């Protein structure tokens, strides 16, 4: 949590944002049937679908006004103004980069890779980057790896955006999985080159690789074969595990 | 059935479990699986019961019940592991435990905290089981007296008290988080008239927002961001002291245990109110009645005992309306209801006629599950403490993956993940700005109930608010809500401070 002085400045702007949000809730609510007929049913105000949202919207606005008043009383506006003035020529701090190093893999995994790339490979690619980048705990290396990973995700993004993936899949069913495997290999090689000659980092990379492989190797059989949960995308590796599973059974 | 017949049926089921090695193996296996499910953020009791339901199709009713109740009891208890060890409640029910469990772990007393939660959960489950057997008719009768007026007020009270207790800054922020949770709960088609509310044109939102992704996103994602972004030390790996709490400590806390268990059973018996509310209300009551309320939040034993006894006692409470009325008392109990229906058992008033010993079977399983949970908990606790030695950079990415798969697995919807991540990021910023997360989650859980019951109540009274003050229980709840609001205002606090200052001068 922010410290108290900064918090009051943040309260000033967030409470205004919340008041706007509350107004939007009320605006949407007033478009709901109140006493009109909906679906052949004649409404009375107390069964209207707008009743509870009205209560919520009003509550949000009142509480946000309360926070705004408190912020103004405790110098929130002044803190906010000072913060605005000091933000000229803003540069991303180390924390900012670390935040990006969390968001980029998480967002790309959820919104891009999981629905399109084999579950095993998606998780492996995600973990290899995510574990390495924080386990090394080296800021210049973090920036370098983040840039490389972002380029990799950019390539995938373009591929999915242009629809080339569909074309490739028509040629060979597992083509995108092979590409993902290539990206994993490229990432690993890039990390190896970046940490060349550093014994401690090599050991950490080994740990990261083992965990990145073991995690999906445990999760896929547990969820797919034991708990019978169909995975978001079952591609080459999951199919391979299927063959192995039925061969063993 | 007379008492002797009831007792012999109960003992018969108990003997059946104890003397069957395969059933015992199933019991311990599912309880340990439950502890793991509860402990790992993102894998909740509800999810555990839901996933195991698919695996119990082929089993007979008895073994299926053993495994489902085992995972339920284990998971509700297991939630405390995450709360104590890494400050991520494994389940919403264990969110209150984190307030005191985590500071205790930071002091190097993780073993003591885990010992306390294990014993408290064991005793809580036992008391819950006792109520299932003995007081089912009485509590069912009391719960039946509740109408929509009381249900609405109870849901509202749950959000208010959680907001008041968990806020690190202004109390209004706690309540606002609760209102935001209520807003998320009303997204989707309204249950009475099927009108789409706040769906923004997304067909996936018409069914509403599921609780599990919100819970995982709101509790898991912010912790992952915080730990990795701020190079945060989740908890120091300390030597585990004595895991079993001394009997002195247990005896000293008996009043807390009894009161918390009663709160847990009482709240569990009210349909729709789950382990989370029981834990928060119990924690709040313990704090308000304590001689040292200032010690709460710093790692005090009473706080841990209050929440853990209540959430496990709530299991028994939740079974009461499930078995007698066919209404689940909590989300995992709702999953259990589905599993029972799959096995051809229809819980409800006719259950006593069709299967008069079924309640005793459930009670015997609950008793054995609590024993399995205690033994497994005491044996596993030192192993769990070892998790602290794993660097967060190695552990947190795996937690992220578990959060994702846990969120996806319940509804098998990728859209759940699309919602979970933004909710997690919003929750992270809320935490940074002093808005607590538990009221948000509770708002999402209770929102539908509050909405439906407010409208039903007004339908019954033809739009009149008078029953809110003419019905005794509703009036009582209303007074408690008003007191909660009034005592939290700055005017009241200033007046109280002045009054105290005047009193000390005189």
Coordinates of N, CA and C in Angstrom, one line a residue, chain A residues 1-2 4 7-8 10-11 14 18 21 24-25 28-29 31-33 38 41 43 45-49 51-53 55-56 59-60 63-64 66-67 70 94-95 98-99 102-103 106-107 109-111 114-115 119 123 126-127 130-131 134-135 137 207-208 211 215 219 223 226-232, chain B residues 37 43 51 54-55 152 156 168-170 172-173 175-176 179-180 182-183 186 189-190 193-198 200 221 224-226 228-231 391 393-394 397-398 400-402 404-405 408-409 412 414 417-418 421-422 425 428-429 431-435 447 450-451 454-455 458-459 462-463 465:
Chain A
X1 N 0.8 -1.2 0.0 CA 0.0 0.0 0.0 C 0.9 1.2 0.0
X2 N 0.4 2.3 -0.7 CA 1.1 3.5 -0.7 C 1.2 4.2 0.7
X4 N 0.8 7.1 3.5 CA -0.4 7.9 3.8 C -0.5 9.2 3.0
X7 N -1.1 8.4 -0.5 CA -2.5 7.8 -0.6 C -3.6 8.9 -0.7
X8 N -3.4 9.9 0.0 CA -4.5 11.0 0.0 C -4.5 11.6 -1.4
X10 N -3.7 10.0 -4.2 CA -4.3 9.0 -5.0 C -5.8 8.9 -4.8
X11 N -6.2 9.1 -3.5 CA -7.6 9.0 -3.2 C -8.4 10.1 -4.0
X14 N -8.7 8.8 -7.6 CA -9.5 7.5 -7.7 C -11.0 7.8 -7.3
X18 N -14.2 6.9 -9.3 CA -15.2 6.1 -8.8 C -16.6 6.8 -8.9
X21 N -17.6 6.3 -12.4 CA -18.1 4.9 -12.5 C -19.5 4.7 -12.0
X24 N -21.9 6.2 -14.2 CA -22.1 5.3 -15.4 C -23.1 4.1 -15.0
X25 N -22.9 3.6 -13.8 CA -23.7 2.5 -13.3 C -25.2 3.0 -13.3
X28 N -26.6 3.5 -16.8 CA -27.0 2.2 -17.4 C -28.3 1.6 -16.7
X29 N -28.4 1.9 -15.4 CA -29.5 1.4 -14.6 C -30.8 2.1 -15.1
X31 N -31.6 2.9 -17.9 CA -32.0 2.4 -19.2 C -32.8 1.0 -19.0
X32 N -32.7 0.5 -17.8 CA -33.4 -0.8 -17.6 C -34.9 -0.5 -17.3
X33 N -35.7 -1.6 -17.6 CA -37.2 -1.4 -17.4 C -37.5 -1.1 -15.9
X38 N -41.8 -5.4 -19.9 CA -40.6 -6.0 -20.5 C -41.0 -7.5 -20.7
X41 N -44.3 -8.7 -19.5 CA -44.6 -8.6 -18.1 C -44.7 -7.1 -17.7
X43 N -44.3 -4.3 -15.3 CA -43.4 -4.1 -14.1 C -44.0 -3.3 -13.0
X45 N -42.1 -1.1 -9.6 CA -40.8 -0.7 -9.4 C -40.0 -1.7 -8.5
X46 N -40.6 -2.4 -7.6 CA -39.9 -3.2 -6.7 C -39.5 -4.6 -7.3
X47 N -39.9 -4.9 -8.5 CA -39.4 -6.1 -9.1 C -38.5 -5.8 -10.3
X48 N -38.3 -4.5 -10.5 CA -37.5 -4.1 -11.6 C -36.0 -4.6 -11.5
X49 N -35.4 -5.0 -12.6 CA -34.0 -5.4 -12.6 C -33.1 -4.2 -12.2
X51 N -33.6 -2.2 -9.7 CA -33.6 -1.8 -8.3 C -32.3 -2.0 -7.5
X52 N -31.7 -3.2 -7.7 CA -30.4 -3.4 -7.0 C -29.3 -2.6 -7.5
X53 N -29.1 -2.5 -8.9 CA -28.1 -1.7 -9.4 C -28.2 -0.2 -9.0
X55 N -29.3 0.8 -6.1 CA -28.8 0.7 -4.8 C -27.2 0.7 -4.8
X56 N -26.7 -0.1 -5.7 CA -25.2 -0.2 -5.9 C -24.6 1.1 -6.4
X59 N -24.7 3.8 -3.8 CA -23.8 3.5 -2.7 C -22.4 3.8 -3.2
X60 N -22.0 3.5 -4.4 CA -20.6 3.8 -4.9 C -20.4 5.3 -4.9
X63 N -20.2 6.7 -1.2 CA -18.9 6.4 -0.6 C -17.7 7.1 -1.2
X64 N -17.8 7.2 -2.6 CA -16.7 7.8 -3.3 C -16.6 9.3 -2.9
X66 N -17.6 10.6 -0.1 CA -17.0 10.6 1.2 C -15.5 10.5 1.2
X67 N -15.0 9.6 0.4 CA -13.5 9.5 0.3 C -12.9 10.8 -0.3
X70 N -12.8 13.5 2.3 CA -11.7 13.2 3.2 C -10.3 13.5 2.6
X94 N 12.9 0.7 -12.3 CA 13.2 -0.8 -12.2 C 11.9 -1.5 -11.9
X95 N 11.1 -1.0 -11.0 CA 9.8 -1.6 -10.6 C 8.9 -1.6 -11.7
X98 N 9.9 -4.4 -13.9 CA 9.5 -5.7 -13.3 C 8.0 -5.9 -13.5
X99 N 7.3 -4.9 -13.3 CA 5.8 -5.0 -13.5 C 5.5 -5.4 -15.0
X102 N 6.0 -9.0 -15.6 CA 4.9 -9.8 -15.1 C 3.8 -9.8 -16.1
X103 N 3.4 -8.5 -16.5 CA 2.2 -8.4 -17.4 C 2.4 -9.0 -18.8
X106 N 2.0 -12.8 -18.8 CA 0.7 -13.2 -18.3 C -0.4 -12.8 -19.3
X107 N -0.3 -11.6 -19.8 CA -1.3 -11.2 -20.8 C -1.2 -12.0 -22.1
X109 N 0.0 -15.0 -22.4 CA -0.4 -16.4 -22.2 C -1.9 -16.5 -22.3
X110 N -2.6 -15.6 -21.5 CA -4.0 -15.7 -21.4 C -4.8 -15.4 -22.7
X111 N -4.4 -14.2 -23.2 CA -5.2 -13.7 -24.4 C -4.7 -14.2 -25.7
X114 N -2.7 -19.5 -24.8 CA -3.5 -20.6 -24.3 C -4.6 -21.0 -25.3
X115 N -5.3 -20.1 -25.9 CA -6.4 -20.6 -26.8 C -5.9 -21.1 -28.1
X119 N -1.3 -26.6 -24.8 CA -1.2 -26.2 -23.4 C 0.2 -26.4 -22.8
X123 N 2.6 -23.3 -21.5 CA 3.0 -23.2 -20.1 C 4.6 -23.2 -20.0
X126 N 5.9 -19.9 -21.1 CA 5.6 -18.9 -20.1 C 6.5 -19.0 -18.9
X127 N 6.7 -20.3 -18.4 CA 7.4 -20.5 -17.2 C 8.9 -20.3 -17.4
X130 N 9.3 -16.5 -17.3 CA 8.8 -16.0 -16.1 C 9.7 -16.3 -14.9
X131 N 10.1 -17.6 -14.9 CA 11.0 -18.0 -13.8 C 12.4 -17.4 -13.9
X134 N 13.0 -13.5 -13.2 CA 13.0 -13.1 -11.8 C 14.0 -13.8 -10.9
X135 N 14.3 -15.1 -11.3 CA 15.2 -15.9 -10.5 C 16.6 -15.3 -10.6
X137 N 17.4 -12.2 -10.9 CA 17.4 -11.0 -10.1 C 18.5 -10.1 -10.6
X207 N 17.7 -24.9 -13.1 CA 16.6 -25.0 -12.2 C 15.3 -24.5 -12.9
X208 N 15.4 -23.4 -13.6 CA 14.3 -22.8 -14.3 C 13.8 -23.8 -15.3
X211 N 12.0 -26.9 -13.8 CA 10.7 -26.6 -13.2 C 9.7 -26.3 -14.4
X215 N 6.5 -28.8 -14.5 CA 5.2 -28.3 -14.1 C 4.1 -28.8 -15.1
X219 N 1.1 -31.3 -14.5 CA -0.3 -30.8 -14.6 C -1.1 -31.4 -15.7
X223 N -4.6 -33.1 -14.8 CA -5.9 -32.5 -15.2 C -6.5 -33.2 -16.4
X226 N -6.3 -37.6 -15.1 CA -6.9 -38.0 -13.8 C -8.2 -37.2 -13.5
X227 N -8.2 -35.9 -13.7 CA -9.4 -35.2 -13.4 C -10.3 -35.0 -14.6
X228 N -9.8 -35.4 -15.8 CA -10.6 -35.4 -17.0 C -11.1 -34.0 -17.4
X229 N -10.2 -33.1 -17.3 CA -10.5 -31.7 -17.7 C -9.9 -31.5 -19.1
X230 N -10.8 -31.2 -20.1 CA -10.2 -30.9 -21.4 C -9.4 -29.6 -21.3
X231 N -8.2 -29.6 -21.9 CA -7.3 -28.4 -21.7 C -7.7 -27.4 -22.8
X232 N -7.4 -26.1 -22.5 CA -7.8 -25.1 -23.5 C -7.4 -25.4 -24.9
Chain B
X37 N -5.5 -28.9 -2.3 CA -6.3 -28.1 -3.1 C -6.6 -26.8 -2.4
X43 N -7.0 -23.2 -6.3 CA -7.7 -24.4 -6.2 C -8.5 -24.5 -4.9
X51 N -14.2 -31.1 -9.2 CA -13.4 -32.0 -10.0 C -13.5 -33.4 -9.6
X54 N -16.5 -35.6 -10.8 CA -16.4 -36.3 -12.1 C -15.7 -37.7 -11.9
X55 N -14.9 -37.8 -10.9 CA -14.2 -39.1 -10.7 C -15.0 -40.1 -9.9
X152 N -31.6 -10.7 2.7 CA -31.0 -9.5 2.1 C -30.2 -8.8 3.2
X156 N -26.1 -8.2 3.2 CA -25.5 -6.8 3.3 C -24.6 -6.7 4.5
X168 N -7.5 -1.6 5.4 CA -6.2 -1.1 6.0 C -6.2 0.4 6.2
X169 N -7.2 1.1 5.5 CA -7.2 2.6 5.5 C -8.6 3.1 6.0
X170 N -9.3 3.8 5.2 CA -10.6 4.3 5.6 C -11.7 3.2 5.5
X172 N -14.7 3.4 4.6 CA -15.5 3.6 3.4 C -14.9 2.8 2.2
X173 N -13.5 2.7 2.2 CA -12.9 2.0 1.1 C -13.3 0.5 1.2
X175 N -16.1 -0.7 2.4 CA -17.5 -0.9 1.9 C -17.6 -0.7 0.4
X176 N -16.7 0.3 -0.1 CA -16.8 0.5 -1.5 C -16.3 -0.7 -2.3
X179 N -19.2 -2.9 -2.5 CA -20.2 -2.5 -3.5 C -19.7 -2.8 -4.9
X180 N -18.3 -2.7 -5.1 CA -17.8 -3.1 -6.4 C -18.0 -4.6 -6.6
X182 N -20.5 -6.3 -5.4 CA -22.0 -6.4 -5.7 C -22.2 -6.0 -7.1
X183 N -21.5 -5.0 -7.6 CA -21.7 -4.7 -9.0 C -21.3 -5.8 -9.9
X186 N -24.0 -8.5 -10.2 CA -25.2 -8.2 -11.0 C -25.0 -8.2 -12.5
X189 N -27.6 -11.7 -17.0 CA -29.1 -11.6 -17.1 C -29.7 -11.7 -15.7
X190 N -30.6 -10.8 -15.4 CA -31.2 -10.8 -14.0 C -32.1 -12.0 -13.8
X193 N -36.3 -11.4 -14.2 CA -36.9 -11.1 -15.5 C -36.1 -11.3 -16.7
X194 N -34.8 -11.9 -16.4 CA -34.0 -12.3 -17.5 C -33.5 -11.1 -18.3
X195 N -33.4 -9.9 -17.7 CA -33.0 -8.7 -18.4 C -31.5 -8.6 -18.3
X196 N -30.8 -8.4 -19.5 CA -29.3 -8.3 -19.4 C -28.8 -7.0 -18.8
X197 N -28.0 -7.2 -17.8 CA -27.5 -6.0 -17.0 C -25.9 -5.9 -17.2
X198 N -25.5 -4.8 -17.6 CA -24.0 -4.5 -17.7 C -23.2 -5.5 -18.5
X200 N -22.4 -5.3 -21.7 CA -21.7 -4.6 -22.7 C -21.7 -5.3 -24.0
X221 N -3.5 -13.0 -8.2 CA -2.7 -12.2 -9.1 C -2.0 -11.0 -8.4
X224 N 1.0 -12.3 -6.6 CA 2.1 -12.6 -7.6 C 2.8 -11.3 -8.0
X225 N 2.0 -10.3 -8.4 CA 2.6 -9.1 -8.9 C 3.4 -8.4 -7.7
X226 N 2.8 -8.4 -6.6 CA 3.5 -7.7 -5.4 C 4.9 -8.4 -5.1
X228 N 6.7 -10.4 -6.9 CA 7.8 -10.4 -8.0 C 8.2 -9.0 -8.3
X229 N 7.3 -8.0 -8.2 CA 7.6 -6.6 -8.6 C 8.5 -6.0 -7.5
X230 N 8.1 -6.2 -6.3 CA 8.7 -5.5 -5.2 C 9.8 -6.3 -4.5
X231 N 10.2 -7.4 -5.1 CA 11.2 -8.4 -4.5 C 10.8 -8.6 -3.0
X391 N 12.6 -20.1 -3.2 CA 12.6 -18.7 -3.6 C 11.3 -18.4 -4.3
X393 N 10.7 -16.5 -6.6 CA 10.8 -16.4 -8.1 C 10.6 -17.8 -8.7
X394 N 10.8 -18.8 -7.9 CA 10.6 -20.2 -8.5 C 9.1 -20.6 -8.2
X397 N 5.7 -18.2 -10.2 CA 5.2 -18.5 -11.6 C 4.4 -19.8 -11.6
X398 N 4.7 -20.8 -10.7 CA 3.9 -22.0 -10.7 C 2.5 -21.7 -10.1
X400 N 1.1 -18.9 -10.5 CA 0.3 -18.2 -11.6 C -0.3 -19.3 -12.5
X401 N 0.5 -20.3 -12.8 CA -0.1 -21.3 -13.7 C -1.3 -22.1 -13.0
X402 N -1.1 -22.3 -11.7 CA -2.2 -23.0 -11.0 C -3.4 -22.1 -10.9
X404 N -4.3 -20.0 -13.1 CA -4.9 -20.0 -14.5 C -5.7 -21.3 -14.7
X405 N -5.1 -22.4 -14.4 CA -5.8 -23.7 -14.7 C -6.9 -23.9 -13.7
X408 N -9.8 -21.8 -15.0 CA -10.4 -22.4 -16.2 C -11.1 -23.7 -15.9
X409 N -10.6 -24.5 -15.0 CA -11.1 -25.9 -14.9 C -12.6 -26.0 -14.4
X412 N -14.7 -24.6 -17.4 CA -14.1 -25.0 -18.7 C -14.3 -23.9 -19.7
X414 N -12.6 -20.4 -21.4 CA -11.4 -19.6 -21.5 C -11.8 -18.1 -21.2
X417 N -10.7 -16.9 -17.9 CA -9.3 -16.4 -17.8 C -9.3 -14.9 -18.2
X418 N -10.1 -14.6 -19.3 CA -10.1 -13.2 -19.8 C -10.6 -12.3 -18.7
X421 N -7.7 -12.1 -15.3 CA -6.5 -11.3 -15.3 C -6.8 -9.8 -15.0
X422 N -7.8 -9.2 -15.8 CA -8.1 -7.7 -15.4 C -8.6 -7.6 -14.0
X425 N -5.5 -7.5 -11.9 CA -4.8 -6.3 -12.0 C -5.5 -5.1 -11.2
X428 N -5.0 -5.6 -7.7 CA -3.6 -5.2 -7.2 C -3.6 -3.7 -7.0
X429 N -4.1 -2.9 -7.9 CA -4.2 -1.5 -7.7 C -5.1 -1.1 -6.5
X431 N -5.4 -2.8 -3.8 CA -4.6 -3.1 -2.6 C -3.6 -1.9 -2.4
X432 N -3.0 -1.5 -3.5 CA -2.0 -0.4 -3.4 C -2.7 0.9 -2.9
X433 N -3.9 1.1 -3.2 CA -4.6 2.3 -2.9 C -5.4 2.2 -1.5
X434 N -5.2 1.0 -0.9 CA -5.9 0.9 0.4 C -7.3 0.3 0.4
X435 N -7.7 -0.3 -0.7 CA -9.0 -0.9 -0.8 C -8.9 -2.4 -0.5
X447 N -23.8 -11.1 -3.8 CA -24.6 -10.2 -4.6 C -25.9 -10.7 -5.2
X450 N -28.4 -11.2 -2.4 CA -29.0 -9.9 -1.9 C -30.0 -9.3 -2.9
X451 N -29.6 -9.4 -4.2 CA -30.5 -8.8 -5.3 C -31.8 -9.6 -5.3
X454 N -33.9 -9.0 -2.0 CA -34.5 -7.7 -1.8 C -35.8 -7.5 -2.6
X455 N -35.7 -8.0 -3.9 CA -36.9 -7.9 -4.7 C -38.0 -8.8 -4.3
X458 N -39.7 -7.3 -1.3 CA -40.6 -6.2 -1.6 C -41.8 -6.7 -2.4
X459 N -41.6 -7.8 -3.1 CA -42.8 -8.4 -3.8 C -43.8 -8.9 -2.8
X462 N -45.5 -6.0 -1.2 CA -46.1 -5.1 -2.1 C -45.4 -3.7 -2.1
X463 N -44.1 -3.8 -2.0 CA -43.3 -2.5 -2.1 C -43.1 -1.8 -0.8
X465 N -41.5 -1.2 2.9 CA -40.2 -1.5 3.6 C -40.5 -1.8 5.1

